[in-house]
mmCIF file of C-alpha atoms in Angstrom:
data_model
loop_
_atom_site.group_PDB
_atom_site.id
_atom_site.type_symbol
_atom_site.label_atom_id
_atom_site.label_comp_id
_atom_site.label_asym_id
_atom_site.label_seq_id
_atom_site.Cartn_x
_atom_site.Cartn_y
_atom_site.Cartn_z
ATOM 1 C CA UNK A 823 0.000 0.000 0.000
ATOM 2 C CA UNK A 824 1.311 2.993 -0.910
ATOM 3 C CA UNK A 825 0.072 6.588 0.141
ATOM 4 C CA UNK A 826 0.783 9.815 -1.194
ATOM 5 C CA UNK A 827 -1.547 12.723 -0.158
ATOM 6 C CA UNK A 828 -4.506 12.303 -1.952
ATOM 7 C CA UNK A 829 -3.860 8.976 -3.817
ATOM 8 C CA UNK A 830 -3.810 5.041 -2.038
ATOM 9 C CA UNK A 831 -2.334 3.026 -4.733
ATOM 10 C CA UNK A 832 -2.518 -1.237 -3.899
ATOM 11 C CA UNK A 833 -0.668 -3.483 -5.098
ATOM 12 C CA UNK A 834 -1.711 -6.967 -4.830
ATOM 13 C CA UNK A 835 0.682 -10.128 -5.501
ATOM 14 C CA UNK A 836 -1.414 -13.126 -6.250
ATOM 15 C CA UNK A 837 0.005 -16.920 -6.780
ATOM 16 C CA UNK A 838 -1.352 -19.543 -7.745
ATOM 17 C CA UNK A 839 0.064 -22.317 -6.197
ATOM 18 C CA UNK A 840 -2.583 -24.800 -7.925
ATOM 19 C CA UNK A 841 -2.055 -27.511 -10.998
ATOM 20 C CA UNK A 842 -5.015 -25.410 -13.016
ATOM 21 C CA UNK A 843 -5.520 -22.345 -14.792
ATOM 22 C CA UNK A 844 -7.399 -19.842 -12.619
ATOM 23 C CA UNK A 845 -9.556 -17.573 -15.236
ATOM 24 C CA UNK A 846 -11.754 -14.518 -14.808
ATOM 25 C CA UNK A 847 -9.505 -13.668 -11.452
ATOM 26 C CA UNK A 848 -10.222 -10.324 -10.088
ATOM 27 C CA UNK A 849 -9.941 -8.281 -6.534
ATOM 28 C CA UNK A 850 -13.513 -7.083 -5.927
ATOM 29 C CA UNK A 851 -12.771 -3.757 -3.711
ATOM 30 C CA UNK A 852 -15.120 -1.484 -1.372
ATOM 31 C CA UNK A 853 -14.459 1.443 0.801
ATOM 32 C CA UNK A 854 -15.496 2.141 4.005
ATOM 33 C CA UNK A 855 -14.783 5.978 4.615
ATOM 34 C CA UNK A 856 -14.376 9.033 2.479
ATOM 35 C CA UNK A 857 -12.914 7.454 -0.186
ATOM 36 C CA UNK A 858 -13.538 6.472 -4.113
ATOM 37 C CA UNK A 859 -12.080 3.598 -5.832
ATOM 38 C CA UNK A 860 -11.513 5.274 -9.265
ATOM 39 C CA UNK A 861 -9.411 2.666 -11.126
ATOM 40 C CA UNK A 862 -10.831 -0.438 -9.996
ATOM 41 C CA UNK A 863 -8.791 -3.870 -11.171
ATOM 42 C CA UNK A 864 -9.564 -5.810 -14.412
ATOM 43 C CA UNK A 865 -9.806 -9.645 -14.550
ATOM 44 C CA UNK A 866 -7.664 -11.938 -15.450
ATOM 45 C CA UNK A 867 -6.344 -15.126 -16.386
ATOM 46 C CA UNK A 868 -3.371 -16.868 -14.715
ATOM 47 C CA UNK A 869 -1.470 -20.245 -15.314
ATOM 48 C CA UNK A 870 -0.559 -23.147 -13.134
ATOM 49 C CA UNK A 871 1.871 -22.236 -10.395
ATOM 50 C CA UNK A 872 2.136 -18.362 -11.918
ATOM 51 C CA UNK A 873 1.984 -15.262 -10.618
ATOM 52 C CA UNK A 874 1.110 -11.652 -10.991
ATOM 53 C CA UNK A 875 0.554 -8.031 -9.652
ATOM 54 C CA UNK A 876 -2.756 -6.459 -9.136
ATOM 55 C CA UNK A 877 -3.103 -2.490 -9.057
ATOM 56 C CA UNK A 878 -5.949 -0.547 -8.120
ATOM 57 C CA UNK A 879 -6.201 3.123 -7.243
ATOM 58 C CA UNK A 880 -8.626 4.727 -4.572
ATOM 59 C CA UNK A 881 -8.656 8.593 -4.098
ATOM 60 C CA UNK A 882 -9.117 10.025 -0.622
ATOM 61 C CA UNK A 883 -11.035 13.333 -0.324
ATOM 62 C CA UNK A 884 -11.526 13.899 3.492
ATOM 63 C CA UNK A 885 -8.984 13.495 6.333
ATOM 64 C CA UNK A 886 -10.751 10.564 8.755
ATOM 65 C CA UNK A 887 -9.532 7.060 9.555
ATOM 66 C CA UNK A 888 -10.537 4.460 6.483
ATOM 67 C CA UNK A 889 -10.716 1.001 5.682
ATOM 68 C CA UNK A 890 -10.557 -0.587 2.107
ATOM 69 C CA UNK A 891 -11.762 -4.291 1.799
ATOM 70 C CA UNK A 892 -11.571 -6.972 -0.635
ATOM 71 C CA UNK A 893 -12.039 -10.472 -2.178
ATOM 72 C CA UNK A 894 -10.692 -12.449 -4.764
ATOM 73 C CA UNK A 895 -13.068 -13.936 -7.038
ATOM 74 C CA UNK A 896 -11.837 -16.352 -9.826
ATOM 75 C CA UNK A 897 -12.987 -19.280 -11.764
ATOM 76 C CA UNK A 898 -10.950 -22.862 -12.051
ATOM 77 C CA UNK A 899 -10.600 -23.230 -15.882
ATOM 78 C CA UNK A 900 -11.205 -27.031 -15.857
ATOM 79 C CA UNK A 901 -13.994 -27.689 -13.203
ATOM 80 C CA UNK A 902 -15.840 -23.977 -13.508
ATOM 81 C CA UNK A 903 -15.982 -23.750 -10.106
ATOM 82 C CA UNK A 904 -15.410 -20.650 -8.538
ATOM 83 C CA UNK A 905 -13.855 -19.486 -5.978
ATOM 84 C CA UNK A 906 -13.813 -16.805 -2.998
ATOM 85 C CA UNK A 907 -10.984 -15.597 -1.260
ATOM 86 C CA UNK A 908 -11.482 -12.666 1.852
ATOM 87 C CA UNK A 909 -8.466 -10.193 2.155
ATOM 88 C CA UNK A 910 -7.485 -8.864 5.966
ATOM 89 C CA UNK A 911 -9.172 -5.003 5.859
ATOM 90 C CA UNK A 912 -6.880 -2.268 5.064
ATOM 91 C CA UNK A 913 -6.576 0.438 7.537
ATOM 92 C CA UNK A 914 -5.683 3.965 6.444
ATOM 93 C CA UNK A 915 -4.411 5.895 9.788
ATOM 94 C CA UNK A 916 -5.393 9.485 9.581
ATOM 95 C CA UNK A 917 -1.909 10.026 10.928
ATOM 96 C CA UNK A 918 -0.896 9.809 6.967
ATOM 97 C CA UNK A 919 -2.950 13.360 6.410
ATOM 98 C CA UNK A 920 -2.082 15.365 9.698
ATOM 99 C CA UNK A 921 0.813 17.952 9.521
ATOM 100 C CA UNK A 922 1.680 20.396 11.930
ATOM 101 C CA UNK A 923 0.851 23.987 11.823
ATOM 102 C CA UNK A 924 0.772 27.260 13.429
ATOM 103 C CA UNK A 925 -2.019 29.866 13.838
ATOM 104 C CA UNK A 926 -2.294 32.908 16.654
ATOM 105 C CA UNK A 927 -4.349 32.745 20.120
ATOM 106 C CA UNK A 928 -7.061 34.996 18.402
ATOM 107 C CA UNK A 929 -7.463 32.500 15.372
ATOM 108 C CA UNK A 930 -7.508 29.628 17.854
ATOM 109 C CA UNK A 931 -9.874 30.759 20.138
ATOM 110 C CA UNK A 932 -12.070 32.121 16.449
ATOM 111 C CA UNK A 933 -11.877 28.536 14.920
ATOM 112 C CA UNK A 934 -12.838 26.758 18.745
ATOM 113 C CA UNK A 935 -16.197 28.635 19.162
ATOM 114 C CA UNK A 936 -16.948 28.230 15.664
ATOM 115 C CA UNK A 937 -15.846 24.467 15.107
ATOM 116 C CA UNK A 938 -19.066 22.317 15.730
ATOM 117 C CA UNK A 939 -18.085 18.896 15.925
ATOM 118 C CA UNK A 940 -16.177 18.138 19.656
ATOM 119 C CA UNK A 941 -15.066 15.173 21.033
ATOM 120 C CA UNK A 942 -14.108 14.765 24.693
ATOM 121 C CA UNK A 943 -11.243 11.917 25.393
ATOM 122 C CA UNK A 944 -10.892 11.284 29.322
ATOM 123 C CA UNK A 945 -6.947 11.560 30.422
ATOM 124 C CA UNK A 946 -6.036 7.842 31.170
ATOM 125 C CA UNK A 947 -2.501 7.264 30.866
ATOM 126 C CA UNK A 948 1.143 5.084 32.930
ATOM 127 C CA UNK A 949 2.829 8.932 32.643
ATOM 128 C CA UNK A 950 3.226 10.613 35.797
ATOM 129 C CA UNK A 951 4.590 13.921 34.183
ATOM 130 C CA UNK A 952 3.067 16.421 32.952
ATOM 131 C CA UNK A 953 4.923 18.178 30.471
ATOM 132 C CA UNK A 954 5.934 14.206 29.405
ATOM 133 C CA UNK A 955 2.626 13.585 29.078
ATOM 134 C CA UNK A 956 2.054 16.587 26.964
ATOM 135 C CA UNK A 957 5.176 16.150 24.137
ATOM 136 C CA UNK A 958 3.772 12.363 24.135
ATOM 137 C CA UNK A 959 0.823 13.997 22.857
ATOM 138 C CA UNK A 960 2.194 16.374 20.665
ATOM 139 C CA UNK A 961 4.750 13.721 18.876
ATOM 140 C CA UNK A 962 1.587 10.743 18.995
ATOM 141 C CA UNK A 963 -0.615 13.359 16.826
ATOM 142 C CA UNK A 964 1.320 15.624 14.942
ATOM 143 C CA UNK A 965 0.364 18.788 15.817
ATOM 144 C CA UNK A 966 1.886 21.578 17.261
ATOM 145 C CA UNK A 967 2.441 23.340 20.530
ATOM 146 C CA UNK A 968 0.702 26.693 20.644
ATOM 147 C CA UNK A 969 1.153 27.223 24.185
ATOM 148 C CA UNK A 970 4.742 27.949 25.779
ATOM 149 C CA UNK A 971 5.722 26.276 28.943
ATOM 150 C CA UNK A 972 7.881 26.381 31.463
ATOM 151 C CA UNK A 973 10.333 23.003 31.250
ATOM 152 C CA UNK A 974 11.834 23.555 34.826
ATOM 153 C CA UNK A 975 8.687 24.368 36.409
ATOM 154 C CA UNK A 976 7.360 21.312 38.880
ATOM 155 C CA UNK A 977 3.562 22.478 39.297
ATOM 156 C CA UNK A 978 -0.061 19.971 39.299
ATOM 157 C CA UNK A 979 -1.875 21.795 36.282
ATOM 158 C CA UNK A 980 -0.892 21.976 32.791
ATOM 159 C CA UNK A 981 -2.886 23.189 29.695
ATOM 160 C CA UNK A 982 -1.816 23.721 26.862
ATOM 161 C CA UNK A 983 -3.558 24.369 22.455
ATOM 162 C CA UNK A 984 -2.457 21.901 20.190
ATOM 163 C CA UNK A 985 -3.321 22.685 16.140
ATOM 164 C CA UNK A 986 -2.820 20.940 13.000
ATOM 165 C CA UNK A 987 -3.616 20.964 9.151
ATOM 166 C CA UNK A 988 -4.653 17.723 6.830
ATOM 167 C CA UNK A 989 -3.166 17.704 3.123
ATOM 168 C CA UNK A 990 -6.943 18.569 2.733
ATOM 169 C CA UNK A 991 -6.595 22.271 4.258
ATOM 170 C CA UNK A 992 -8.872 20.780 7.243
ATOM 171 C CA UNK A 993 -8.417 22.254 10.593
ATOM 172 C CA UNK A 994 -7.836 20.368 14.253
ATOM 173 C CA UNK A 995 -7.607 21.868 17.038
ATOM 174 C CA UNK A 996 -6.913 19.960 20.572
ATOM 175 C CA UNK A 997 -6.885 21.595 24.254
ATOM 176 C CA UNK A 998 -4.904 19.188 27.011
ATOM 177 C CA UNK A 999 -6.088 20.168 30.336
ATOM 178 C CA UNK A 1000 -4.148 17.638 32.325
ATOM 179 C CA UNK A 1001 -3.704 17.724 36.254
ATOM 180 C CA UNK A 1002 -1.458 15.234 38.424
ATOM 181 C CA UNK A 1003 -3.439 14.334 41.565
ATOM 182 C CA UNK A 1004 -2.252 13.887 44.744
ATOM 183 C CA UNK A 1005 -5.230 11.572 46.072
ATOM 184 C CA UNK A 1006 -4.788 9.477 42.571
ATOM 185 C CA UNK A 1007 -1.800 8.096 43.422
ATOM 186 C CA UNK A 1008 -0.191 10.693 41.507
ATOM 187 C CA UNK A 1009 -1.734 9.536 38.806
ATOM 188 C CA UNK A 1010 -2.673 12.295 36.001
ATOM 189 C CA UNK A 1011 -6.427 12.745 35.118
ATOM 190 C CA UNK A 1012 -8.310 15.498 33.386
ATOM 191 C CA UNK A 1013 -9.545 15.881 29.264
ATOM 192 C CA UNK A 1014 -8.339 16.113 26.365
ATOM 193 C CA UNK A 1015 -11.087 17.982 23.455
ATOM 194 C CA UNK A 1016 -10.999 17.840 20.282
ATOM 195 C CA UNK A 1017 -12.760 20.242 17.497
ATOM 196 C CA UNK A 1018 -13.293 20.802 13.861
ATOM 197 C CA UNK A 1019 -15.516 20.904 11.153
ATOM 198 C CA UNK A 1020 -16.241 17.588 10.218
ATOM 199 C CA UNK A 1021 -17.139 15.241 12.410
ATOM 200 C CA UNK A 1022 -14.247 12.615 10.559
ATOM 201 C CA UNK A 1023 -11.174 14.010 11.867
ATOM 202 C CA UNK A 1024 -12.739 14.405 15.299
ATOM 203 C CA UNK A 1025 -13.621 11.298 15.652
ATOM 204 C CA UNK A 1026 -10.323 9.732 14.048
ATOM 205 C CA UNK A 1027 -8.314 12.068 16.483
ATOM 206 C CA UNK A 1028 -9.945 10.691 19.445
ATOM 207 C CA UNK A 1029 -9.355 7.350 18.227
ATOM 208 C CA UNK A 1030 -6.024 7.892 17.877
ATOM 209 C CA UNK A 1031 -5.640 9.910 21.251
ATOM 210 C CA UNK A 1032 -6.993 7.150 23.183
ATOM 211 C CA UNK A 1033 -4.737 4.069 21.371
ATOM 212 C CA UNK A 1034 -1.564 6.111 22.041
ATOM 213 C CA UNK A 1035 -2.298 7.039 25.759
ATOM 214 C CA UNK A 1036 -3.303 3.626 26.980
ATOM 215 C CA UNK A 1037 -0.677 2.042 24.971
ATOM 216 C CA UNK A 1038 2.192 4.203 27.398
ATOM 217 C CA UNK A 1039 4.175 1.591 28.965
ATOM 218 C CA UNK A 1040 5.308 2.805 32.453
ATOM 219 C CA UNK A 1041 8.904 3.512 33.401
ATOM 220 C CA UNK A 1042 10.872 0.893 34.612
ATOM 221 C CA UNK A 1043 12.632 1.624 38.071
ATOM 222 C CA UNK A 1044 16.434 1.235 37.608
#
């Protein structure tokens, strides 16, 4: 699989490892997502213990987690039987369309009371620092950092605007508010929002938010 902005092109190898000539072979592909299979595969025919390379083309037009599926249909030459093979799902990470970028506090704040679609991701996480917690963040989503902290400074509250463009021109904005509680074990809790326009990349940031906090392994005491 190969991704390049707006273009997914697959390529498929398929052997046949049978005595008989498989005919009428074809990848049957659908989309699950904003996304339109515009050069779909043609069928062929392929020999005894041959092989060959499948292409098809999808064009994505929206930044938001996909999936592409697909099954191999072909025909056995000598008993006309056919046959049905189900390919593992393709996932498309939105991570591929994210890229950092800046904007000022005043276009921030403009964008976050305008921006409609919010989602809310509760703070669960092995990280007992905050401003750890925060570049893990940062670096897990590709955004960046609108709000300047202090490295040195040891205190139990940390918030901080996060913002990011898709290849698409697409907005995201995030705001960490993150606090490290004494009566939690130390533990940090608090939210982490999301906002923009479509609902797509909100929900696909969420996603991602929550598979990259939970998957924190803790620090190992020396």
């Amino acid at each position: 699989v190969t991704v390049h902005d707006y273009d997914i092109l697959l390529e498929i190898l398929i052997i046949n490892r049978t005595p008989n000539t498989l005919a009428n072979l074809t990848v049957e592909l659908s989309t699950m997502g904003d996304m339109k299979i515009v050069e779909r595969p043609q069928s062929h025919t392929i020999g005894p213990l041959d092989q060959m390379t499948i292409r098809a083309s999808i064009k994505v037009s929206s930044t938001e987690t996909g999936h592409i599926f697909g099954t191999i249909v072909y025909e056995d030459a000598s008993t006309h039987e056919k046959g049905y093979i189900n390919l593992n799902d393709i996932h498309m990470d939105i991570m591929d369309y994210i890229r950092p970028a800046t904007c000022t506090d005043e276009v921030f704040r403009s964008m976050w009371a305008e921006f409609e679609w919010e989602n809310k991701v509760a703070i669960s996480t092995s990280i007992g620092d905050l401003v750890e917690f925060l570049d893990h963040i940062v670096t897990s989503t590709n955004m960046s950092c609108l709000t300047p902290h202090d490295r040195n400074e040891k205190g139990s509250f940390l918030a901080a605007n996060l913002y990011a463009k898709s290849v698409f021109g697409e907005d995201a904005l995030v705001n960490v508010s993150v606090e490290k509680k004494e009566d939690n074990d130390g533990k940090l809790a608090g939210y982490i929002r999301i906002r923009s326009k479509t609902q797509g990349i909100a929900l696909s940031l969420g996603d991602r938010i929550t598979s990259v906090q939970r998957g924190t392994q803790p620090n190992k005491k020396q």
